[in-house]
Every structure is written in C-alpha cells, then in structure tokens.
Coordinates of C-alpha atoms and ligand atoms in Angstrom, one line a residue:
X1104 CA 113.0 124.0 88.2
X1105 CA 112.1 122.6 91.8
X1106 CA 108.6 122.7 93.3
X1107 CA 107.5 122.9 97.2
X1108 CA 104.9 121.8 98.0
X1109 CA 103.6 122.8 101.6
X1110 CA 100.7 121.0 103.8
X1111 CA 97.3 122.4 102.4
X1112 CA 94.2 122.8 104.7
X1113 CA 91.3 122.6 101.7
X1114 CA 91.5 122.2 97.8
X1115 CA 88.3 123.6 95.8
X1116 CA 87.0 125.0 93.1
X1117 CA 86.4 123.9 89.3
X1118 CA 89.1 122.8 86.5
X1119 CA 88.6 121.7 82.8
X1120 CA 90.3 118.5 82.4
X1121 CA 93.1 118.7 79.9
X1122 CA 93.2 116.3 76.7
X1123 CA 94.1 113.2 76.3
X1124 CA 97.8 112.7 75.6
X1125 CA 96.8 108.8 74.1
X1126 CA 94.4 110.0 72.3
X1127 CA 96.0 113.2 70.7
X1128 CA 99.1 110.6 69.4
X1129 CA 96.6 108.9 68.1
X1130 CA 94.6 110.7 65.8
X1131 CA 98.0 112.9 65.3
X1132 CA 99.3 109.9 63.9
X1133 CA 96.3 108.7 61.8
X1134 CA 95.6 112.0 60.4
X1135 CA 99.4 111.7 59.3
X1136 CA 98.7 108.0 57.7
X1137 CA 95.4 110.1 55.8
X1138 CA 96.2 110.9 52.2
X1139 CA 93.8 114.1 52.6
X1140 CA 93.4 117.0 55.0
X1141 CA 91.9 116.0 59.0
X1142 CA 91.1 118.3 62.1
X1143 CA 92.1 117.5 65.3
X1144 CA 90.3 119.2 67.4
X1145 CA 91.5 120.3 71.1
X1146 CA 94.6 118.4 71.3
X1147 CA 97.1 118.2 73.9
X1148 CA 99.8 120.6 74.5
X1149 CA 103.0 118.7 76.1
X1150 CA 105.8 117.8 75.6
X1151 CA 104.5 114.1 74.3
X1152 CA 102.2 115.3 71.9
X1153 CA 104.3 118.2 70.5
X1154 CA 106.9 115.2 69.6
X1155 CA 104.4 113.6 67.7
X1156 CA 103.6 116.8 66.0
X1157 CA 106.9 117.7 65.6
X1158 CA 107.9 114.2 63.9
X1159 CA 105.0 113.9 61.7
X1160 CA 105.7 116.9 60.5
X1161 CA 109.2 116.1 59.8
X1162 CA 107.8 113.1 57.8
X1163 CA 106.0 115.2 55.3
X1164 CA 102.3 115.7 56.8
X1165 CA 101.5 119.5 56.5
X1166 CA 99.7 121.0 59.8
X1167 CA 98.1 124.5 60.4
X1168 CA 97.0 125.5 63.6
X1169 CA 95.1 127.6 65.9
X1170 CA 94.0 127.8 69.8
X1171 CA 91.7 125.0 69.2
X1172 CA 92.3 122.9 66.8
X1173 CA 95.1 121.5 64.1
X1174 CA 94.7 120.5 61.1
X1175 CA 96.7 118.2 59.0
X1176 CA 97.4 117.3 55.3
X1177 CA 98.6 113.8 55.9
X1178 CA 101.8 111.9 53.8
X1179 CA 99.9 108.9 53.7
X1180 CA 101.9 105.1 52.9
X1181 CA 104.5 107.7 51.5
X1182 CA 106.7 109.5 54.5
X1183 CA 109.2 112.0 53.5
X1184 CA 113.0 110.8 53.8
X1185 CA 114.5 112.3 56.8
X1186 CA 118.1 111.2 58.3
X1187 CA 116.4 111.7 61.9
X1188 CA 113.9 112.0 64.4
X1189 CA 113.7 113.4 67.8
X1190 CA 110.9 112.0 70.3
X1191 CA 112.5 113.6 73.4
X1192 CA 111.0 111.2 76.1
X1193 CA 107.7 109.9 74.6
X1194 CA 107.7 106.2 74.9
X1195 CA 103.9 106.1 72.8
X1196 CA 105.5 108.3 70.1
X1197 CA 109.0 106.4 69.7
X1198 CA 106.8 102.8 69.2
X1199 CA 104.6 104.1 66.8
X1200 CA 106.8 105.9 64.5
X1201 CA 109.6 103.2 64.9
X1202 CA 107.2 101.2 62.7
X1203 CA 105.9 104.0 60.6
X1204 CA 109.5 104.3 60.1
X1205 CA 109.7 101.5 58.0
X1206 CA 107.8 102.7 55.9
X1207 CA 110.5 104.8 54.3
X1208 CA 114.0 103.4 54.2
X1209 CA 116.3 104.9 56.8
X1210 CA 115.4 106.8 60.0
X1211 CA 117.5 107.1 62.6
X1212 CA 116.2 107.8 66.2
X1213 CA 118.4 109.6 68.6
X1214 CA 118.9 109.0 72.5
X1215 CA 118.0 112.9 74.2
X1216 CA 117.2 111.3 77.2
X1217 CA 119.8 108.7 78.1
X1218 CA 118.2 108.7 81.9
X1219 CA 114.7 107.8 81.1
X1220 CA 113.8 107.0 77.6
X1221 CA 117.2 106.2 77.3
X1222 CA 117.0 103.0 79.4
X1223 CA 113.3 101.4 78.1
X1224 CA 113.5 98.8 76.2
X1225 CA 112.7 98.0 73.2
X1226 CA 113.4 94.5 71.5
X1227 CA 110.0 93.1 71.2
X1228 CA 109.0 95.7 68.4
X1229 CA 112.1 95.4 66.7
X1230 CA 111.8 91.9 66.9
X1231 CA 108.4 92.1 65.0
X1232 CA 109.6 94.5 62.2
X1233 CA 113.1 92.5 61.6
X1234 CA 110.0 89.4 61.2
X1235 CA 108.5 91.3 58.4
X1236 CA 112.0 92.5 56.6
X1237 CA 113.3 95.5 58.5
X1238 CA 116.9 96.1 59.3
X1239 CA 117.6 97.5 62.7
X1240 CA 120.4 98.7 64.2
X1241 CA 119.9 99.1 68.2
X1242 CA 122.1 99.6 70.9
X1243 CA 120.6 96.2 72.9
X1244 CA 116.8 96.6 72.4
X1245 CA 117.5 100.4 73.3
X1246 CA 117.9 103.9 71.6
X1247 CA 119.6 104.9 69.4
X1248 CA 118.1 102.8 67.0
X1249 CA 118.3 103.0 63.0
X1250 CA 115.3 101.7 61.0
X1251 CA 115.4 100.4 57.4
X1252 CA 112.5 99.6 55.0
X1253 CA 110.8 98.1 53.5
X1254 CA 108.5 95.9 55.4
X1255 CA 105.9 93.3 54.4
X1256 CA 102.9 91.8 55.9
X1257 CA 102.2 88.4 57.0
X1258 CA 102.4 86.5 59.9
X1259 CA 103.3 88.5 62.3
X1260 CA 104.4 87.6 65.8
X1261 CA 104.8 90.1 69.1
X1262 CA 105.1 89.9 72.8
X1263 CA 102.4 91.9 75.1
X1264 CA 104.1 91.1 78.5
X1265 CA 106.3 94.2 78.5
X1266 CA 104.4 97.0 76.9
X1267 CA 101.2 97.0 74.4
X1268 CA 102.7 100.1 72.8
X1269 CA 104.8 96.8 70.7
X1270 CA 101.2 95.9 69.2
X1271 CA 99.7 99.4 69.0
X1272 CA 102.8 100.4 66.4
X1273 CA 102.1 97.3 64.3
X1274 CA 98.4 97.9 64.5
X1275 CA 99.4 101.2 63.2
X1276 CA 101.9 99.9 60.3
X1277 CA 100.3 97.1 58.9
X1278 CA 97.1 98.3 57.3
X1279 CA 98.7 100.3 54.9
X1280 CA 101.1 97.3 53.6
X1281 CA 100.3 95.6 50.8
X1282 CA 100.1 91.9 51.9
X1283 CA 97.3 90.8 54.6
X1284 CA 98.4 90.4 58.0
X1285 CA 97.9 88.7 61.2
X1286 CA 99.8 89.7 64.5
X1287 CA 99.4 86.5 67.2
X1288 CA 100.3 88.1 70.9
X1289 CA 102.2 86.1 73.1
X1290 CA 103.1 85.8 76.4
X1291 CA 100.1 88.0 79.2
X1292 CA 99.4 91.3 77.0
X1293 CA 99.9 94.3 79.5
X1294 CA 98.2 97.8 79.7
X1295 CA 95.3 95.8 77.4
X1296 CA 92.6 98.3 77.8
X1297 CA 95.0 100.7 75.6
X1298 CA 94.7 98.8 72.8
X1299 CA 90.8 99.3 72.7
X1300 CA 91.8 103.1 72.3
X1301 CA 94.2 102.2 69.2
X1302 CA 90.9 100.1 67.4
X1303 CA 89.0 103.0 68.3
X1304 CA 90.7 105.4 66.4
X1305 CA 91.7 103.3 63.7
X1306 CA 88.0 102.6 63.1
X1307 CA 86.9 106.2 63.5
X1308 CA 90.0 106.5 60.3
X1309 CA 88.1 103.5 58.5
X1310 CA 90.3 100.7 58.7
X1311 CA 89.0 97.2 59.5
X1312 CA 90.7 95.0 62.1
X1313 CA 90.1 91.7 63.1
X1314 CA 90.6 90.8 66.9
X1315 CA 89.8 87.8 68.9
X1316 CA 88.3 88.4 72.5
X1317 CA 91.6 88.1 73.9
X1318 CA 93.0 90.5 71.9
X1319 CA 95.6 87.9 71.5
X1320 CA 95.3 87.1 67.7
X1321 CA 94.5 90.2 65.2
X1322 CA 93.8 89.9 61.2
X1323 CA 94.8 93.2 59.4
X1324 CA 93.7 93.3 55.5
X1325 CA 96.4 94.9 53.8
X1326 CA 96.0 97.8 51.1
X1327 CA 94.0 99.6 53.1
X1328 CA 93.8 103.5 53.3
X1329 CA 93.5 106.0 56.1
X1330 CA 90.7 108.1 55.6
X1331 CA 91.0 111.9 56.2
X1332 CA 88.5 112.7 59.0
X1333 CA 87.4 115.3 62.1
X1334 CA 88.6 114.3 65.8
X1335 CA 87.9 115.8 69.2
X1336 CA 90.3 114.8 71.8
X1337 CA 88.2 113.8 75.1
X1338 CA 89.7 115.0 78.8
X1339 CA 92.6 113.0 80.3
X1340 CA 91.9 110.3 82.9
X1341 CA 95.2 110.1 83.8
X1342 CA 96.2 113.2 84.2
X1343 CA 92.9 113.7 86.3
X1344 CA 94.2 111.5 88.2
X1345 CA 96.4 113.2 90.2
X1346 CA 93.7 116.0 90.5
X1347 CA 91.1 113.9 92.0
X1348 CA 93.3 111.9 94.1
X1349 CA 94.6 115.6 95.6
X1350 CA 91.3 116.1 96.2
X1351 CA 90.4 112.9 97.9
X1352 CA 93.4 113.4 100.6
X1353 CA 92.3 116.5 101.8
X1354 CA 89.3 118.1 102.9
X1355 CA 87.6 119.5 99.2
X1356 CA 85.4 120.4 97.0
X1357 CA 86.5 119.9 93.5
X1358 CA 85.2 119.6 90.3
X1359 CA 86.6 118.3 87.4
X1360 CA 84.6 119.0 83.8
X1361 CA 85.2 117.1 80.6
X1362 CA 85.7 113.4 81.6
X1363 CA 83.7 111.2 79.5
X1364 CA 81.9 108.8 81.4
X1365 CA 81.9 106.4 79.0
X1366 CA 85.4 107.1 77.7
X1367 CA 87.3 103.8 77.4
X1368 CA 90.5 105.3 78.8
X1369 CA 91.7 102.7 81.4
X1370 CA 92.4 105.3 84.4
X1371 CA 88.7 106.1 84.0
X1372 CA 88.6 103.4 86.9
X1373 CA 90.3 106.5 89.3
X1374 CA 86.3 107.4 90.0
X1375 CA 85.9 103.9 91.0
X1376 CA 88.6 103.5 93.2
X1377 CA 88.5 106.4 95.0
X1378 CA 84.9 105.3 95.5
X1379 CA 85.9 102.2 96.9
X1380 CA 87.9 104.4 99.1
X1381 CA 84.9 105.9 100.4
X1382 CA 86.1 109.3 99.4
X1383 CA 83.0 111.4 98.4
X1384 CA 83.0 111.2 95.2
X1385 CA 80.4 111.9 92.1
X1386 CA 80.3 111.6 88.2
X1387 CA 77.8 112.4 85.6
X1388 CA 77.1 114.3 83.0
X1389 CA 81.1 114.3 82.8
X1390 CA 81.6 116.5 85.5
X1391 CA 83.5 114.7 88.2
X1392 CA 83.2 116.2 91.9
X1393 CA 84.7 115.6 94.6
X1394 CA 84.1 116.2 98.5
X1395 CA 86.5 114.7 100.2
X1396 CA 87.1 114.9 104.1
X1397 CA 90.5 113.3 104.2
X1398 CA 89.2 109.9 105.3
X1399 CA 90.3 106.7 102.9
X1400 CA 89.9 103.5 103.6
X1401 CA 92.4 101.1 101.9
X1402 CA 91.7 98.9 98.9
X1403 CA 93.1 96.2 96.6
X1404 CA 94.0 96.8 93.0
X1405 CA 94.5 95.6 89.8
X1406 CA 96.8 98.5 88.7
X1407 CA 96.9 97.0 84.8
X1408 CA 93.6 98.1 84.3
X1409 CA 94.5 101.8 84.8
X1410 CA 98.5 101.7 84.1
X1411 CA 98.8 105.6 84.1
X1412 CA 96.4 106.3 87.1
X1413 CA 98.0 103.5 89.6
X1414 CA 101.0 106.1 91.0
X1415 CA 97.8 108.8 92.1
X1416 CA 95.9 106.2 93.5
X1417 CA 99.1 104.7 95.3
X1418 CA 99.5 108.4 97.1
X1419 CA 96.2 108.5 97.8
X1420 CA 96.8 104.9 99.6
X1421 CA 99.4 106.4 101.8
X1422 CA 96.7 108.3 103.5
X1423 CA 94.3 105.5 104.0
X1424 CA 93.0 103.5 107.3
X1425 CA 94.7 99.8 106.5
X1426 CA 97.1 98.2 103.9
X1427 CA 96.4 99.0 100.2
X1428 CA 97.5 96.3 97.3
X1429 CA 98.3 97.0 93.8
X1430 CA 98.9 94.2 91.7
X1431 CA 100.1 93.0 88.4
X1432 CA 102.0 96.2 87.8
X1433 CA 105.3 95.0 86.7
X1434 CA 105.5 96.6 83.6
X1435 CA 105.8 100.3 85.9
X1436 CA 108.8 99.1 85.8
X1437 CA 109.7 100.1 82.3
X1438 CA 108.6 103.2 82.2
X1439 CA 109.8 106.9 82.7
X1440 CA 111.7 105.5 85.2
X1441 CA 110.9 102.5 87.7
X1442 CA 107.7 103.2 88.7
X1443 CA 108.1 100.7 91.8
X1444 CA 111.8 100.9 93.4
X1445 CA 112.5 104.5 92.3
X1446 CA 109.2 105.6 93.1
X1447 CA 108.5 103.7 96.4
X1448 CA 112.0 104.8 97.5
X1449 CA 110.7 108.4 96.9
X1450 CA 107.7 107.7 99.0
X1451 CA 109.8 106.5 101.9
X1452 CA 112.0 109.6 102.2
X1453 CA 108.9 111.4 102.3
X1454 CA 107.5 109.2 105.2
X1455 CA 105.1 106.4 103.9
X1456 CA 105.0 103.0 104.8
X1457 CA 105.7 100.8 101.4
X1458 CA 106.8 97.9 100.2
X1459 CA 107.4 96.4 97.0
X1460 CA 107.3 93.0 95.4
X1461 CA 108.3 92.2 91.8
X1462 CA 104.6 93.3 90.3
X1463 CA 103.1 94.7 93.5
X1464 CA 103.1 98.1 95.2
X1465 CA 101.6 97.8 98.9
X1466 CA 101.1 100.4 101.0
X1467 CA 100.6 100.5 104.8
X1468 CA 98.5 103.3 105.7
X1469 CA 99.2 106.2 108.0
X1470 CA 96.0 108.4 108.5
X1471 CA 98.1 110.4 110.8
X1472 CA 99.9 112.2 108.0
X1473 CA 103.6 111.9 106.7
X1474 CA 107.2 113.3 107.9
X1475 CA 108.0 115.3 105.1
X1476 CA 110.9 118.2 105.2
X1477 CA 113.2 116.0 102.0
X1478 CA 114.0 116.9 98.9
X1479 CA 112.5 114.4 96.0
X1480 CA 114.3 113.2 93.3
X1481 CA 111.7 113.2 90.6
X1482 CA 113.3 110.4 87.6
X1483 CA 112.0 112.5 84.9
X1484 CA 108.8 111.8 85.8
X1485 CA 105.7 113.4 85.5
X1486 CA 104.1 110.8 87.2
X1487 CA 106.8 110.9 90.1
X1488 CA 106.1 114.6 90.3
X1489 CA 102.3 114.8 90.5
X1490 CA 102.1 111.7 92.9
X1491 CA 104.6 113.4 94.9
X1492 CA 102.5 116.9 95.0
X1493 CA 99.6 114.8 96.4
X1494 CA 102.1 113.1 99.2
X1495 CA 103.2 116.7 99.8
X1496 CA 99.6 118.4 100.8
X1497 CA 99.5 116.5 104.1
X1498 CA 103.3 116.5 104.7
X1499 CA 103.9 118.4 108.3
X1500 CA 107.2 119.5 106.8
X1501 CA 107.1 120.7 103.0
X1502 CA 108.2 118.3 100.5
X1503 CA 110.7 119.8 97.5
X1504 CA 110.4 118.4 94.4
X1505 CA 113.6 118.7 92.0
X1506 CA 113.1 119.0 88.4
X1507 CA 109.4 119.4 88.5
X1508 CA 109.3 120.6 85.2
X1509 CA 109.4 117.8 83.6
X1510 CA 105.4 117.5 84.8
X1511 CA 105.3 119.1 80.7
X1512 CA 105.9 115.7 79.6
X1513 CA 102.3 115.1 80.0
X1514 CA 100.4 117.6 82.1
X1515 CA 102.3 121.5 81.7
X1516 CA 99.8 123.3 83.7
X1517 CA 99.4 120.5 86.3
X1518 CA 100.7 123.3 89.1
X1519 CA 98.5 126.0 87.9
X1520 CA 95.4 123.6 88.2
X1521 CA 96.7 122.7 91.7
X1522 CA 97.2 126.6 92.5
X1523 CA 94.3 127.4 91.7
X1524 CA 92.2 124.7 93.4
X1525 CA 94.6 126.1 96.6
X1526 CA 97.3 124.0 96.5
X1527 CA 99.8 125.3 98.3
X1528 CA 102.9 125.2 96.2
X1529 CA 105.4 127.0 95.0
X1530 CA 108.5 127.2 92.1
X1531 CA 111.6 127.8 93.1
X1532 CA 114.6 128.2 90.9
X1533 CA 117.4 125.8 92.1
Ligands
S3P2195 O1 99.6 103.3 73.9 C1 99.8 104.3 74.6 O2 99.6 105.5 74.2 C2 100.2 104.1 76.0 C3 100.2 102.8 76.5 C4 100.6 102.5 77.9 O3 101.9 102.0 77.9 P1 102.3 100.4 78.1 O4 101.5 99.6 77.2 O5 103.7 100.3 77.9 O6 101.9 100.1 79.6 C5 100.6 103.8 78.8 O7 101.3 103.6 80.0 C6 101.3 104.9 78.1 O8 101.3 106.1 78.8 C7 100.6 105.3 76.8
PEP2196 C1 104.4 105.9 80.5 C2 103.9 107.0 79.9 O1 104.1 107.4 78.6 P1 105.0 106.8 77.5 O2 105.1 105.3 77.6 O3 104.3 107.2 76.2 O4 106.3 107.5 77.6 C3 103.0 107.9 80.7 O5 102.4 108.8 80.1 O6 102.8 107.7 81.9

C-alpha cells in the first residue's frame, strides 16, 4: 500500500506514545528465559515484537493475553526443539534468539526478506557462538543460518563496531550457561546506550553482570536463573520521533504523553535536539509538547547516541536555516536498508540538499520548503517511511510513498497518529 502525503498547514492535538519495541523484545525475551509465569504489561503491537512473540512461543514459553497485558509461562535454559523460526524483518529479534538458539541443538532461521533483513550481516555473532562451541551454517555472515548446540561459557570475544545487538544476544545467552563468562568488546562499540537497556532488564530479571565503564569488558556468572517477574513497557522514543520532529517542521501544537523523562532510551535525546533547534519545545511530567512555528536552526550531531531517532531529526534538518551534521553514523548503514545512500537518495528526489560521507549524513538547509511531486521508494523501511511523511508535510507537490506499510514493522498506527494530529495524508492502493 502507497501513502501521499500532501503539504500540511498545522499539526495539533494530543497522542499516547506507543511502546517501546526494545523494550517489549526484551522483557518478551526474559520472561521466555523465566522458569515461572511473568506479565508484560502494555507491550508493543508490530510487526517486530509479534516475531518475538511468535518465536518464543514456538520455543515452548506459554503466553495468554489480553488488550493490556501478556503473560508468559517461560521455557527457561530448556527451549522446545523446533526445525525453524521465522523473524520476518526484525534485526533485534534474529540476534537474540540466534544465541538463544543454541541453547537447543538445531534451529534453522529462514531468509523472508531477502531485500532487507536478507542482506544484514551477521558474522560477528556467529563468530562469538562458533568461540563457545556452536556449529553454524550461514550463507556468508547472512540468513539463512542453521544454529547447533550446545554452547559453553568462557572467554568470550565480540566486535561492537557493526551492531551492539552482537553483545546484547550474548548478554542474553550466557547467564544461563553453566560455566562463568567474560565477553571482551573490541573494536568502537556502536549504538552503546542500547546496551544500558539490555542490563536494565536483565537486572529487573535478577541476573548479575559485571561491566567496566566502557562497556568494553563484561563478567557474566554462569548458572544463573531468570526470575519470573512484572514489566511495563515505557512509550517509544524512537517512534516519537518522527511525531515530534512532524511537529517541529510545521506550525503546531502537539502533545505527546507517556515519554519517560528519565527513560534511558538513546532517542530520548530527540527533545534535546530539536531544542537545540530552537523549535518550541517542552517536557515534563512525561508529557512532551510541542509548539513549533516552522523555524529550525541547524545543528551538529552525534547520531550514535540516538541510532533510531537520527533519520527524524535528519528531515527535520532539511527544513532548517544552515548546514546540519550528523556524525559517526556508519552503522545506518546496516540496517533495514542503507540508512545513508538509499535514504539520502530518497531525500534528493524529494528536493533536499544532502550529502553523504562514509559515517556522516549532512544536510544543507532549505527554509523555503522542498520540490516534491515523486514517488518514494521506501527500502522496507519504517524509518524511510516516517522520515519521508515529515519531508512530505512541506512538499509544494505531494510526495507518494510506495510500500508504506511496512511503517508496521515498528510503528502500525504511525498514519493514524499523524491523521489525527492533521496530517494530511492519505492511502492509496497501488
Ligand atoms: O538492541 C536493540 O534492540 C536495538 C539496537 C540498535 O541496533 P544496533 O546496535 O545494530 O545499532 C537499534 O538500532 C535497533 O533498532 C534495536
Ligand atoms: C534497525 C531497527 O531495528 P532492528 O535492527 O531490530 O531490525 C529499527 O528499529 O530501526
């Protein structure tokens, strides 16, 4: 299904922020690793976190559930066989069960999106879990890939410079092995305020991890048990992302309930960016509101501390007074698609000024507006797609955007939000 979305005068009104896709993995996940019963309370619904919920119940964990909450009687160290799981296009979700997957003894992982998911690599996991005894068959670091238990702990040795899901999944894995463990990171660990959300929740699930300051050297006793517990999913920085940078391009008044201002979700640093911006902006009591008159002034960036937010915050950049520079964001590049040169080319047909570098997005302003009138390929990206709605609301022609359905991977009723703040956009079947 396509999406236009055609130049809008004012955005306002008052949305709930949906939950947290990292968070709902998460404590999907734990709750799984839990011998006994846990309640997940307000979890997302997406694509992302249905494959989690999907696979974990595939591996034996028993979940009931009603309009607010699911709760789960988890497998523990003890995963059902199965021949096969199906992650559709969740990066998060693929890590972490590749290495819960060798907890059993043969899981194969299929390939349903060869485009996207498809092309992400993958080697520097499997090249920690052949380390501690797994056999893998891959096709080149990519899916499909067939896992084989067992695994032991020990020394355990990953690279952080292409993704810190790598880590997350053996943070995940290795408490419930039987031998100590101790995971050295090499090489600059990216996206490294996500792995402050993974010892989060594995301490709210009472197991004890060791990390240096770095985060570059982690000691993981082994025997240890996930304990069964209650978890309530916070609202979704990244998602809100989009929403809030919408808001700060046009003339609005939106608010946005349910963002924990303390919540340590990297994109958080959305409020402080669009601040920097100048764009009217407040948030307490997390409730998030924002004025905006359309005026941004352009800023420098460095996009690793909010990997998921830095796509809004780009669109947002194409409407500002001056040149805009978002750094040390190479690893966009391995995501649902690449986040620079597919996305920047994107941005170009539409009409903004951008250029790229290896691990920089930079973005010459034009307060005047953009061209418009093209059709967007969106790379089965959600991110592609809600960055592209915000380029469209000050488009002088309207901006189509093919395959916007695949927003569902993380945010389904991202066009119903933006409808009903005034958006104007529309689906149209192809
Ligand atoms: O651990 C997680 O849940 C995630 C980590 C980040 O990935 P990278 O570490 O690959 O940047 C983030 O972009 C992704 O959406 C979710
Ligand atoms: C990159 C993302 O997710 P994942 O890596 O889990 O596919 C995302 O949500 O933007």
């Amino acid at each position: 299904m396509d999406v236009i979305v055609r130049r809008t005068e004012k955005l306002e009104g008052t949305i709930e922020a949906l939950s947290s896709k990292n968070y709902t993995t998460r404590y999907l996940l734990v709750a799984a690793l839990a011998d006994g019963t846990s309640t997940v309370r307000f979890p997302a619904h997406s694509e992302d976190s249905d494959a989690m919920r999907r696979c974990i119940a595939e591996l034996g964990a028993e979940l009931e559930e009603d309009d607010e909450k699911i709760v789960i009687k988890g497998f523990g160290r003890n995963p059902k066989r199965v021949a096969e799981l199906n992650v559709g296009n969740a990066g998060a979700v693929l890590r972490f069960l590749l290495a819960v997957a060798a907890l059993s003894e043969d899981v194969h992982f299929v390939n349903t999106y060869p485009d996207s998911l498809g092309k992400r690599p993958h080697d520097d996991l499997i090249e920690a879990l052949r380390q501690m005894g797994a056999t893998i068959d891959d096709n080149g670091g990519r899916l499909p890939i067939t896992v084989k238990g067992p695994v032991q702990g020990g020394k355990i040795t990953v690279s952080g410079e292409v993704s810190s899901q790598y880590l997350s999944a053996l943070l995940f894995l290795t408490p419930l092995l039987e031998a100590d463990s101790e995971i050295t990171v090499t090489g600059d660990l990216k996206s490294k305020v996500v792995v402050g959300q993974t010892l989060e929740v594995l301490e709210q699930a009472g197991i004890r991890v060791e990390a240096n300051e770095d985060y570059s050297l982690f000691r993981v006793p082994g025997g240890q048990a996930y304990r069964a517990g209650e978890y309530s999913v916070q609202g979704d920085y990244p998602g809100s992302a989009a929403i809030l940078s919408a808001a700060a391009v046009v003339p609005s008044d939106v608010t946005v309930r349910r963002l924990a201002v303390n919540s340590k979700q990297g994109e958080r640093a959305v409020v402080d960016v669009l601040q920097m911006m100048e764009t009217p902006l407040t948030h307490e009591n997390d409730i998030a509101v924002v004025k905006g008159t359309g005026r941004l002034k352009a800023l420098e960036f460095d996009g690793d501390a909010a990997t998921d937010a830095v796509l809004a915050m780009v669109a947002a950049a194409v409407f500002a007074e001056g040149t805009s520079r978002f750094y040390n964001v190479e690893n966009l590049r391995y995501k649902e698609c690449d986040r620079i040169t597919d996305y920047l080319n994107e941005l170009r047909k539409a009409g903004a000024d951008v250029e790229e570098k290896q691990a920089e997005i930079i973005v010459h302003g034009r307060p005047q507006g953009v061209a418009g009138g093209v059709r967007i390929d969106s790379h089965y990206d959600h991110r592609v797609i809600m960055a592209l709605t915000i380029v469209g609301l000050r488009a002088d022609e309207p901006v189509t955007i093919t395959d916007a359905h695949h927003v569902a991977k993380s945010y389904p009723g991202f066009f119903d939000d933006m409808i009903a703040l005034g958006a104007n956009v529309e689906w149209v079947k192809e």
